[in-house]
Short mmCIF file of C-alpha atoms and ligand atoms in Angstrom, two decimals:
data_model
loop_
_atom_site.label_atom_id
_atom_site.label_comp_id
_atom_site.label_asym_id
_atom_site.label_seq_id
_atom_site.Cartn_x
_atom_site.Cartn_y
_atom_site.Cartn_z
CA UNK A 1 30.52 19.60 2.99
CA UNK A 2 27.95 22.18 1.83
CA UNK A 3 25.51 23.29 4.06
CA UNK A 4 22.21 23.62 2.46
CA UNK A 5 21.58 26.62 4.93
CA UNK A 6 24.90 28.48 3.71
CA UNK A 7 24.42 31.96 2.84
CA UNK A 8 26.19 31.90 -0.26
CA UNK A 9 23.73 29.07 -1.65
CA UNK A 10 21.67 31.00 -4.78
CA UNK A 11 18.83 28.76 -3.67
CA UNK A 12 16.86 29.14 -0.61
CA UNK A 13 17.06 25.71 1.52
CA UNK A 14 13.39 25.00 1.53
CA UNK A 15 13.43 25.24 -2.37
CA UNK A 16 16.24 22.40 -2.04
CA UNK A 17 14.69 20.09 0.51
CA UNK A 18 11.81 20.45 -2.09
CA UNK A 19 13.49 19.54 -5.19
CA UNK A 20 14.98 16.72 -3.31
CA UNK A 21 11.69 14.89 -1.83
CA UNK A 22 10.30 15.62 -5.69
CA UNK A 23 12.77 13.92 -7.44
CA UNK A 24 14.09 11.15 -5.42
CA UNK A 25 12.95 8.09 -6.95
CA UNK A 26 10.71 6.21 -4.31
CA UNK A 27 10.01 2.64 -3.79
CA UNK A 28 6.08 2.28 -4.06
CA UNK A 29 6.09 -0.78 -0.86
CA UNK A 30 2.14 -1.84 -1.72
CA UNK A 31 0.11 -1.47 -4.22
CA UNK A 32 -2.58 -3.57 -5.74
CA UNK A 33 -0.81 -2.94 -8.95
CA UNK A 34 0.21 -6.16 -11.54
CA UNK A 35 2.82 -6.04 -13.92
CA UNK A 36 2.29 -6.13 -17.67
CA UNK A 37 2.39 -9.81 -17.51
CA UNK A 38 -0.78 -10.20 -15.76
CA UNK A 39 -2.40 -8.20 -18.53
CA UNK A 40 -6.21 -7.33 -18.08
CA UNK A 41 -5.86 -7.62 -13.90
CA UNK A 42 -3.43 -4.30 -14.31
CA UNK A 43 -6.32 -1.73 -14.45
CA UNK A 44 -5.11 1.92 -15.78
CA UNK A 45 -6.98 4.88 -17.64
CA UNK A 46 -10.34 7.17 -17.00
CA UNK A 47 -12.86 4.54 -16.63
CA UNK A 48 -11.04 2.74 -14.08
CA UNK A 49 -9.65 5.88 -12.22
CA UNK A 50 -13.59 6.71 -12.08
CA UNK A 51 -14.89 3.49 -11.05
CA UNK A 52 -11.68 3.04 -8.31
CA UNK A 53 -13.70 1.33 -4.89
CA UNK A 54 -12.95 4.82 -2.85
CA UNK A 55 -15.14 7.28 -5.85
CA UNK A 56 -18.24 4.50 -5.37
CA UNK A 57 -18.29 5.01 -2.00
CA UNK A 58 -18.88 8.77 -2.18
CA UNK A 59 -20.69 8.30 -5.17
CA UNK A 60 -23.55 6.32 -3.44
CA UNK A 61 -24.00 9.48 -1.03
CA UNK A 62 -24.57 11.40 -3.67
CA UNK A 63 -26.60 9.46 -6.25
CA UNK A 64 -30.07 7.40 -5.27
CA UNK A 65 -29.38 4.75 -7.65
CA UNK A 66 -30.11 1.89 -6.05
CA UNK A 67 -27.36 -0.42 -4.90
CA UNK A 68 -28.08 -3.56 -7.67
CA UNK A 69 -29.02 -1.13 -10.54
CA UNK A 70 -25.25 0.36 -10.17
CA UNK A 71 -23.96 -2.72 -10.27
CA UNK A 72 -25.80 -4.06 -13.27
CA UNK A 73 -24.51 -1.25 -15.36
CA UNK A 74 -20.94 -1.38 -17.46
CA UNK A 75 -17.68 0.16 -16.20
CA UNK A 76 -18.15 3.14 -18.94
CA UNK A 77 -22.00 3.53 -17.48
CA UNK A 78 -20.87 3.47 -13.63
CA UNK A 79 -18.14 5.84 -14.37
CA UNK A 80 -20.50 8.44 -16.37
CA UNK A 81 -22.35 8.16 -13.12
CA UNK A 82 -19.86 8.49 -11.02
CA UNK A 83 -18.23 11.68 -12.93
CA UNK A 84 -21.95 13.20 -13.02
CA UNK A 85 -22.51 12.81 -9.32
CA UNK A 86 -18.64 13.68 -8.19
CA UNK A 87 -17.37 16.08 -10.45
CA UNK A 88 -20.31 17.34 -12.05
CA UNK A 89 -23.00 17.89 -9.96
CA UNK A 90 -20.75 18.30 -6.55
CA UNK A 91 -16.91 20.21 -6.53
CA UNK A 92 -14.48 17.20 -6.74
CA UNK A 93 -12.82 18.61 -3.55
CA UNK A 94 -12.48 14.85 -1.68
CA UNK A 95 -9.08 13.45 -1.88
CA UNK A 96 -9.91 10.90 -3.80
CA UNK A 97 -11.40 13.06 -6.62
CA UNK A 98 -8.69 15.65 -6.74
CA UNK A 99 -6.59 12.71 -7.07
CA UNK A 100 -8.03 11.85 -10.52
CA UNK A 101 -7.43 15.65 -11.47
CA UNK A 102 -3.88 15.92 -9.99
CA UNK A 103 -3.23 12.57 -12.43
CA UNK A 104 -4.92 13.49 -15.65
CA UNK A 105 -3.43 17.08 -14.96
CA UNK A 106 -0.01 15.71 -14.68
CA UNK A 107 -0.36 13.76 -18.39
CA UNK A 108 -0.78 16.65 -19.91
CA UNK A 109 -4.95 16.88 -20.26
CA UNK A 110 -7.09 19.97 -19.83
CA UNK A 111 -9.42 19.12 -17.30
CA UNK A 112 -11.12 22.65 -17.50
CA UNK A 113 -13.17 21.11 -20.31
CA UNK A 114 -14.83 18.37 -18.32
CA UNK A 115 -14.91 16.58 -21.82
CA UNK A 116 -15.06 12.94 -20.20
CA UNK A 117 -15.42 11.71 -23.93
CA UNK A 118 -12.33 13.37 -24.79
CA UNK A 119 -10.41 11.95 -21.73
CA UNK A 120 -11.66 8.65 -23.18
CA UNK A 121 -10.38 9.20 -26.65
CA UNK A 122 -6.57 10.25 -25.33
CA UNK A 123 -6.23 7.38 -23.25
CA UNK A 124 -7.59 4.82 -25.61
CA UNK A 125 -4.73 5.96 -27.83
CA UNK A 126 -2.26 5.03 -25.20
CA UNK A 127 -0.38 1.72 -25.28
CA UNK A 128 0.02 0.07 -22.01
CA UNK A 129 3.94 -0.25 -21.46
CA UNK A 130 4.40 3.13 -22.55
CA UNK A 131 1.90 4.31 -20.33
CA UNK A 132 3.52 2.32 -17.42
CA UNK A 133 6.70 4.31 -18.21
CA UNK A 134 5.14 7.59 -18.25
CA UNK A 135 2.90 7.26 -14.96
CA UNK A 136 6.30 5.66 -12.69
CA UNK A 137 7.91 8.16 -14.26
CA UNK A 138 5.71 10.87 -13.49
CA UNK A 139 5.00 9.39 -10.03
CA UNK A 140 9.20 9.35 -9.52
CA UNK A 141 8.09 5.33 -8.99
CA UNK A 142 11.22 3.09 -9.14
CA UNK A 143 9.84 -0.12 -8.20
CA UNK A 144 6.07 -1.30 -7.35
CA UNK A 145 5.77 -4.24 -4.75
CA UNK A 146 2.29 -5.97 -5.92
CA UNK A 147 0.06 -8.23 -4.00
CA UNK A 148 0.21 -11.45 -4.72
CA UNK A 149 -2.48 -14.19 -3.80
CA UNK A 150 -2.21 -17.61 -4.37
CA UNK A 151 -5.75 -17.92 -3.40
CA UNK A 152 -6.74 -15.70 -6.33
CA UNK A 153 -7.97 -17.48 -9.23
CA UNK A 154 -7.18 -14.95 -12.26
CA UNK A 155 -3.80 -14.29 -10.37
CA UNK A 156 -2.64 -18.08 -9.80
CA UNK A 157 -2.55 -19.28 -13.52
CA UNK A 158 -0.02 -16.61 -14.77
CA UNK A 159 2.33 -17.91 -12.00
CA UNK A 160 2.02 -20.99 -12.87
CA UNK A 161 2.52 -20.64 -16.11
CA UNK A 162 6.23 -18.56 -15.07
CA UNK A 163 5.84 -15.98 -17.18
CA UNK A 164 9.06 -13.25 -17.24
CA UNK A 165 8.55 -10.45 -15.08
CA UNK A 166 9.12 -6.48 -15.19
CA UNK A 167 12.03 -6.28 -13.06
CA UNK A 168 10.13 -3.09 -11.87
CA UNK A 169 7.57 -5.16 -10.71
CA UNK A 170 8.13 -7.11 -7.69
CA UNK A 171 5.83 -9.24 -5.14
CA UNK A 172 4.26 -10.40 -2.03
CA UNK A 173 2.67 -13.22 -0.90
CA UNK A 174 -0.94 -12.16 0.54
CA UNK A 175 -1.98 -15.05 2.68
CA UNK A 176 -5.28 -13.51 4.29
CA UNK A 177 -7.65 -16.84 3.40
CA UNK A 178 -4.86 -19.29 4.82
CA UNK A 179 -5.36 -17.74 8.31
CA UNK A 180 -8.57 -16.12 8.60
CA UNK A 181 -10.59 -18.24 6.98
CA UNK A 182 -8.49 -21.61 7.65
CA UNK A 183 -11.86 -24.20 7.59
CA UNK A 184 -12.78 -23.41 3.91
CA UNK A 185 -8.74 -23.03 2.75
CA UNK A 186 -7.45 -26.07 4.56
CA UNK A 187 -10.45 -28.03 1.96
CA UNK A 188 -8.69 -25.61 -1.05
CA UNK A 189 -5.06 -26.63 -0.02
CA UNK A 190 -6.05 -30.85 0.30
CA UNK A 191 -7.75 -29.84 -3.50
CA UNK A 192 -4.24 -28.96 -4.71
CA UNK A 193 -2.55 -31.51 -3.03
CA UNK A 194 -1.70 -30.84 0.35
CA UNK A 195 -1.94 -33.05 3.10
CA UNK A 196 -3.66 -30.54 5.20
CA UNK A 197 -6.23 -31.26 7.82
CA UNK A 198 -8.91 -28.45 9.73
CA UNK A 199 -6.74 -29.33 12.36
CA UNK A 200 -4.06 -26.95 12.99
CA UNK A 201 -2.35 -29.17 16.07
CA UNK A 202 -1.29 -32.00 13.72
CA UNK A 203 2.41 -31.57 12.61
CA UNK A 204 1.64 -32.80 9.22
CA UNK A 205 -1.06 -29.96 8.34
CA UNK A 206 1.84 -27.37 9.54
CA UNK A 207 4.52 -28.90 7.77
CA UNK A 208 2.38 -28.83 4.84
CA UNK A 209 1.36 -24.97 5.29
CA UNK A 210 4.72 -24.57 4.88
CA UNK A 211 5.26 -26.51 2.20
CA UNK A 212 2.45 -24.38 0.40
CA UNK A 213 4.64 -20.67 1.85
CA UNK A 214 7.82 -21.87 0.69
CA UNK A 215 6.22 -23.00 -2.91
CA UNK A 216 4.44 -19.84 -3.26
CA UNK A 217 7.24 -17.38 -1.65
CA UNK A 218 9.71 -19.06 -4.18
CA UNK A 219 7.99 -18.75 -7.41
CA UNK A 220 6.94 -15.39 -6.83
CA UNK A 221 10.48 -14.04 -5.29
CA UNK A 222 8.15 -12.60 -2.43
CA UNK A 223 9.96 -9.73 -0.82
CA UNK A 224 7.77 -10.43 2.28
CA UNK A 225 4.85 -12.08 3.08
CA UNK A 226 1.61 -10.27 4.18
CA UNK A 227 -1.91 -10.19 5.98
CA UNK A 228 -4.90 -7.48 6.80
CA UNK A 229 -6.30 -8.31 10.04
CA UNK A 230 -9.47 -7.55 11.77
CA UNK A 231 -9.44 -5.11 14.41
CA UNK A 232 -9.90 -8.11 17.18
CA UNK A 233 -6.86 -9.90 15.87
CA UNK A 234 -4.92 -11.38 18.92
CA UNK A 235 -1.86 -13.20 19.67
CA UNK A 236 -1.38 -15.12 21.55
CA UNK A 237 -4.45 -16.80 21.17
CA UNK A 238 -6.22 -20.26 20.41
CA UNK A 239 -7.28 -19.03 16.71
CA UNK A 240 -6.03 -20.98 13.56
CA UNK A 241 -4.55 -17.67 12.86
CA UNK A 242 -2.62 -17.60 15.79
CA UNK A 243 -1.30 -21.23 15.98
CA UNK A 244 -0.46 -20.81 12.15
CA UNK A 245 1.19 -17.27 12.45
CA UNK A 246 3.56 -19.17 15.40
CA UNK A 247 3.82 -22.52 14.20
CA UNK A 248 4.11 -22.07 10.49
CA UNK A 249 4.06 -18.32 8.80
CA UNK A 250 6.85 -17.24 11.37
CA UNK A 251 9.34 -19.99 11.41
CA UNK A 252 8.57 -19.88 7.18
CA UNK A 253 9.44 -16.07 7.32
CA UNK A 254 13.03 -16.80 9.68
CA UNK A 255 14.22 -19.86 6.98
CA UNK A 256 13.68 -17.24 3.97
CA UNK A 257 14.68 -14.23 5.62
CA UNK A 258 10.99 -12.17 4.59
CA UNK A 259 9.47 -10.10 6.99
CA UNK A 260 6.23 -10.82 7.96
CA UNK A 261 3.32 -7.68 7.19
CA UNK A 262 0.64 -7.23 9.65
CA UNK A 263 -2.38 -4.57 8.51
CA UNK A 264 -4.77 -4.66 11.51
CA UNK A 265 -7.71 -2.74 11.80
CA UNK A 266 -9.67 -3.51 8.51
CA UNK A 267 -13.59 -4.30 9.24
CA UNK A 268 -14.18 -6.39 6.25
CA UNK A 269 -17.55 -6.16 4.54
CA UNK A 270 -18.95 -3.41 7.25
CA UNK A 271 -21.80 -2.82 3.50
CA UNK A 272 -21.50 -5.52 1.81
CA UNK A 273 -23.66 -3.87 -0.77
CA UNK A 274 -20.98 -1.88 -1.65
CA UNK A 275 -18.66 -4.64 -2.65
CA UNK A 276 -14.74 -3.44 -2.50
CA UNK A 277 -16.06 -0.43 -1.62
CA UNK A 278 -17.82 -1.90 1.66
CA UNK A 279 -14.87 -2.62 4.25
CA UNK A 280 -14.80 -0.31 7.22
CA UNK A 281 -11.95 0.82 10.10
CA UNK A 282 -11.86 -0.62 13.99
CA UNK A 283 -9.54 0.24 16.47
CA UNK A 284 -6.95 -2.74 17.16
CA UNK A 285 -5.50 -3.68 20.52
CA UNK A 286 -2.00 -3.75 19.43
CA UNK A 287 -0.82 -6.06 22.37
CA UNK A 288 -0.72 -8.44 19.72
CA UNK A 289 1.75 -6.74 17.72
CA UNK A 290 3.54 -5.74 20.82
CA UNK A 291 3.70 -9.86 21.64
CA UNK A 292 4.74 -10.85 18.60
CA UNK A 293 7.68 -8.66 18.18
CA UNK A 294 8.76 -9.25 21.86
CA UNK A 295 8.24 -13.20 21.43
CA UNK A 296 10.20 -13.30 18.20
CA UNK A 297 12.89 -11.07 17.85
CA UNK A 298 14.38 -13.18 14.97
CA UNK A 299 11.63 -12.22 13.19
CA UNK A 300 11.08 -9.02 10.85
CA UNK A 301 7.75 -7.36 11.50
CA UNK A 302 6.22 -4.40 8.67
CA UNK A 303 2.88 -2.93 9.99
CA UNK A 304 0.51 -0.28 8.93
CA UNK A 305 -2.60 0.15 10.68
CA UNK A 306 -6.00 1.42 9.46
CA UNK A 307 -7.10 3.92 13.08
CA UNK A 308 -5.98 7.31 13.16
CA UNK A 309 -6.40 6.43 16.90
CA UNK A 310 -3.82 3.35 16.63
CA UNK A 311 -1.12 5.66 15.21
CA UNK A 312 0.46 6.83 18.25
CA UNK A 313 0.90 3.62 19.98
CA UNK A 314 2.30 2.05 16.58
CA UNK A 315 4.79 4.96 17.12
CA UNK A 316 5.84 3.93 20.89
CA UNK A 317 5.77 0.17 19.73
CA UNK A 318 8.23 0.94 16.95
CA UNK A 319 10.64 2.54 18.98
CA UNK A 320 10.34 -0.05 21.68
CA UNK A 321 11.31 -3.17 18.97
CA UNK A 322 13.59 -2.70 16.20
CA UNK A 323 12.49 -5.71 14.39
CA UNK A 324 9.05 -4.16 13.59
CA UNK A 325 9.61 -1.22 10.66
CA UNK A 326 5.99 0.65 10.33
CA UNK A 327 4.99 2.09 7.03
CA UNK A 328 3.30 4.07 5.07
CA UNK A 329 -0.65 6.30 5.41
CA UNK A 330 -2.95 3.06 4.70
CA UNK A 331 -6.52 3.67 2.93
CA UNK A 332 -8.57 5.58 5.24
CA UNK A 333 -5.63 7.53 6.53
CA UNK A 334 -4.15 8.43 3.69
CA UNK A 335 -5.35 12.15 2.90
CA UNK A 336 -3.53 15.26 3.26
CA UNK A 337 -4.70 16.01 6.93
CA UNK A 338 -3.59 12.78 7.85
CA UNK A 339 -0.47 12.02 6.50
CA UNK A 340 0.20 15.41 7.89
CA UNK A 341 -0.25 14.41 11.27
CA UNK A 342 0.99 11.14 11.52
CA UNK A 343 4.22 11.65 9.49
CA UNK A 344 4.85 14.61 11.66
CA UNK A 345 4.36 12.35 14.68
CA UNK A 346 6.79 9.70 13.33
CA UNK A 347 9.78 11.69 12.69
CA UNK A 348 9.43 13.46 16.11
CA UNK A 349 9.46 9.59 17.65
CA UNK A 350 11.77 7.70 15.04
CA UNK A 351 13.71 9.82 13.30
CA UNK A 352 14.12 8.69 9.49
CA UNK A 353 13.51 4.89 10.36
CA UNK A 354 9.97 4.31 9.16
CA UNK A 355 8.70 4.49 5.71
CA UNK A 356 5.75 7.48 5.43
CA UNK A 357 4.18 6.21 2.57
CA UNK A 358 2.67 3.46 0.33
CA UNK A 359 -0.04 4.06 -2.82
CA UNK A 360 -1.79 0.90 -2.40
CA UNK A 361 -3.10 1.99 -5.98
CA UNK A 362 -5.31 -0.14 -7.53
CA UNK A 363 -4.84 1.87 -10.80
CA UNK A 364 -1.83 2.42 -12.33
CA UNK A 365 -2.39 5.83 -12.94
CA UNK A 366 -3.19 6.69 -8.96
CA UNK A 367 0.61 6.47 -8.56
CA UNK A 368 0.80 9.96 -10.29
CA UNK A 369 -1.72 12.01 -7.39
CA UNK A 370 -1.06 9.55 -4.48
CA UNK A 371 2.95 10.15 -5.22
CA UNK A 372 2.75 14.05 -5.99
CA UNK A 373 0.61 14.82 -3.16
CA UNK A 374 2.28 12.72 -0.03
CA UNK A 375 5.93 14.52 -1.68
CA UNK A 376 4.09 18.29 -0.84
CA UNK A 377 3.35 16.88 2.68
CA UNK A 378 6.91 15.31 3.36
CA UNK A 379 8.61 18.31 1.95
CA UNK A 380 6.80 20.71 4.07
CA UNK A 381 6.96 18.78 7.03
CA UNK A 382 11.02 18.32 6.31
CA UNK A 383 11.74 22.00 5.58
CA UNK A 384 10.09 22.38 8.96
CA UNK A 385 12.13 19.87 10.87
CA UNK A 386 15.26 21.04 9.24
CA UNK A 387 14.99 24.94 10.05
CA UNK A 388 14.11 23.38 13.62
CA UNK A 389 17.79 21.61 13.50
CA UNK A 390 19.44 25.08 12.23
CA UNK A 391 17.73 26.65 15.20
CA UNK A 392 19.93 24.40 17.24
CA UNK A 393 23.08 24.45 15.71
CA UNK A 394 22.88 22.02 13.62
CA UNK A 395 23.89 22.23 9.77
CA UNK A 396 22.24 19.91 7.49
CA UNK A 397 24.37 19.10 3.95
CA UNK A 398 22.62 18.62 1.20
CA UNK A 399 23.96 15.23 0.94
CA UNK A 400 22.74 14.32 4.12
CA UNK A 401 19.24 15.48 3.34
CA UNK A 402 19.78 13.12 -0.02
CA UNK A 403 20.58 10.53 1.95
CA UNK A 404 17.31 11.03 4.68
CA UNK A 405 14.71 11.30 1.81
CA UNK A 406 16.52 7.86 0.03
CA UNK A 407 16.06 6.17 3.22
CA UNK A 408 12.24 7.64 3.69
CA UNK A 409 11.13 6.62 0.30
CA UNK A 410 12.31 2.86 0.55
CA UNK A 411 16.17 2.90 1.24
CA UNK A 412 15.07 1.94 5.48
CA UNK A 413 12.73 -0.64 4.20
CA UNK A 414 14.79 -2.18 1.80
CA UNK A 415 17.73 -2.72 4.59
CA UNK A 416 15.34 -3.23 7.32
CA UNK A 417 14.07 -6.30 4.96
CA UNK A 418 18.23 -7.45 3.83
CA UNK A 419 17.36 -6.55 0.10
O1 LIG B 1 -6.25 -4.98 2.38
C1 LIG B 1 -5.63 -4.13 1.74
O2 LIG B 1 -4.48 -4.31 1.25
C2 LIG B 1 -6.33 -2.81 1.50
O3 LIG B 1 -5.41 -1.88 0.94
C3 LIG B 1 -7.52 -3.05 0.59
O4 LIG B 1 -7.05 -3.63 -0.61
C4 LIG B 1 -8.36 -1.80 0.29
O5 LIG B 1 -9.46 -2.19 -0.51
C5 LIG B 1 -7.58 -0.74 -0.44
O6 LIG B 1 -7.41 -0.80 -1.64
N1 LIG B 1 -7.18 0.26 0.31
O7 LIG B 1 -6.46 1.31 -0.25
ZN1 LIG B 2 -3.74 -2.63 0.10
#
């Protein structure tokens, strides 16, 4: 077998460990991403690259427009103000930003001219599933896992209606309301049939919770099921969330196989005048996670969490419990100094068996930047780790480096899950 280090090779190893991480097709594990089927809820050009929750944020530090008179203006008007104050008036140099120049750069448009009309006018002439194809294929996207919420009410009807999917396209079943806001969704499940009470003791309401999972997690084909949790999540603990996570969402999750995604560390609404744009980060006590896994060890745990200052422990956990897989550089973590970091720090504690990265685009065409720029990071931080293994003997084929970056960008996940 060749080593990619031999001598004789016309092309210098690091130039082939990058080729490989920029070409191997990846699967994207969660986005916020629908599938042509869902139509208007799959968002994708300038407008909505401009107006993407992450570019308001900054944009509010560097505009005065008061927080309603934003809001009362169109998409086109917000992102005119939005391009004004970020690109404009201030470098786009935030990740964020460069991340809607990496994109447009990448489809072939001269950003030099700052001609936001003209960006306009090219996409407008753009049809959506060709689009699709271009940006997954310009992203080196093979699949996109969605999220799915039966709780959301422009989402629910084109399920129910079981309309053919993109086989590209794939989903899971987002159950935040059924277990952090259990009061007001118990009323919403009795609505639609379910004989569910507030009271999460009685067998019944359980039986029926699961009732409503197994509906849902069958007519969606959910690949997992999934969850953001505030940073004071616990388990074991008296909650709803906690009875329902043991007495219902895990014993749902062991009868259909799914792993069961955990997000901790999301402060929800932290500005509330900011809408999507207002949720904040909290460092989690991950005993929780560290109980679950050692309660259940028939059960399949995928977790990302939000702290840079949760990351290491996530790292000992993982390597302590081989039913819990941890993925990807969520929201707040994932920019280049970051991802940096902590993917450095996971391949030093798990080897290859983690997945690095996830979008979580919103926008279709945030596949493009988020994709090319977590590649650069993996490839350098490869190259490094592989000159490291040369240094002690160790020849790496290029096969076997084909088959580490396969398993990094969604070949672990898929077997850690049975796909
Ligand atoms: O809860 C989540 O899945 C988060 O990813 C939120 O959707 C957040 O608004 C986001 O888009 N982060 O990237
Ligand atoms: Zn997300």
């Amino acid at each position: 077998m060749k080593s990619i280090f031999s001598e004789t090779s016309q092309v210098p190893f690091a130039a082939q460990v990058e080729e490989i991480v920029a070409s191997t097709p990846v699967f994207d594990i969660h986005t916020h991403l629908y599938s042509p089927a869902f139509g208007e809820l799959l968002l994708w050009g300038i407008d909505d690259l401009l107006v993407y929750h992450y570019l308001v944020a900054e944009a509010f530090r560097q505009s005065d427009v008061p927080y309603e008179k934003f809001w009362s203006l169109s998409k086109t008007e917000q992102a005119d103000l939005i391009w004004d104050a970020l690109f404009l008036q201030h470098s786009p140099i935030s990740e964020s930003c460069r991340g809607v120049l990496t994109t447009l750069q990448a489809l072939g448009l001269d950003v030099k001219k700052r001609d936001l009309p003209g960006l306009r006018k090219w996409f407008a002439g753009q049809k959506v599933e060709d689009h699709i194809n271009h940006c997954m294929q310009l992203a080196g996207v093979r699949k996109i896992c969605m999220t799915n919420s039966p709780f959301d009410d422009l989402e629910r009807p084109v399920w129910e209606q079981g309309l053919a999917q993109d086989e590209r396209f794939v989903a899971a079943l987002r159950i935040d309301p059924l277990l952090l806001s259990w009061q007001e969704t118990a009323s919403t499940l009795a609505d639609r049939g379910f004989q569910v009470t507030a009271d999460v003791t009685q067998e019944k309401t359980i039986s029926e919770v699961r009732r409503f999972l197994s509906e849902w997690s069958k007519r969606i084909n959910a690949r997992y099921v999934m969850i953001s949790l505030p940073p004071d999540f616990a388990f074991p603990a008296q909650t709803a969330a906690a009875q329902l996570i043991e007495r219902a969402v895990l014993p749902h999750c062991r009868e259909y196989n799914l792993p069961f995604a955990l997000m901790p560390g999301v402060k929800r609404a932290v500005n509330p005048q900011l809408k999507l744009a207002g949720d904040g980060v909290g460092l989690t006590d991950l005993t929780a996670i560290q109980n679950l896994c050692a309660q259940f060890p028939e059960n399949k745990f995928l977790t990302t969490v939000l702290a840079r200052e949760n990351q290491h422990e996530l790292c000992v956990l993982a390597r302590k419990f081989r039913n819990l897989h941890i993925f990807g550089c969520w929201w707040f973590t994932n920019v280049p100094s970051l991802i940096e970091e902590i993917t450095r720090m996971r391949i030093e504690l798990l080897g290859m068996s983690f997945t690095p990265q996830h979008s979580d685009a919103r926008v279709l065409d945030q596949i493009v930047y988020k994709w090319q720029h977590s590649r650069r990071i993996v490839a350098r931080i490869l190259v490094e780790k592989y000159a490291e293994l040369a240094q002690s003997g160790w020849q790496t084929t290029r096969a076997e480096v084909e088959r580490d970056v396969k398993d990094l960008f969604g070949g672990a996940f898929e077997r850690f899950c049975g796909m």
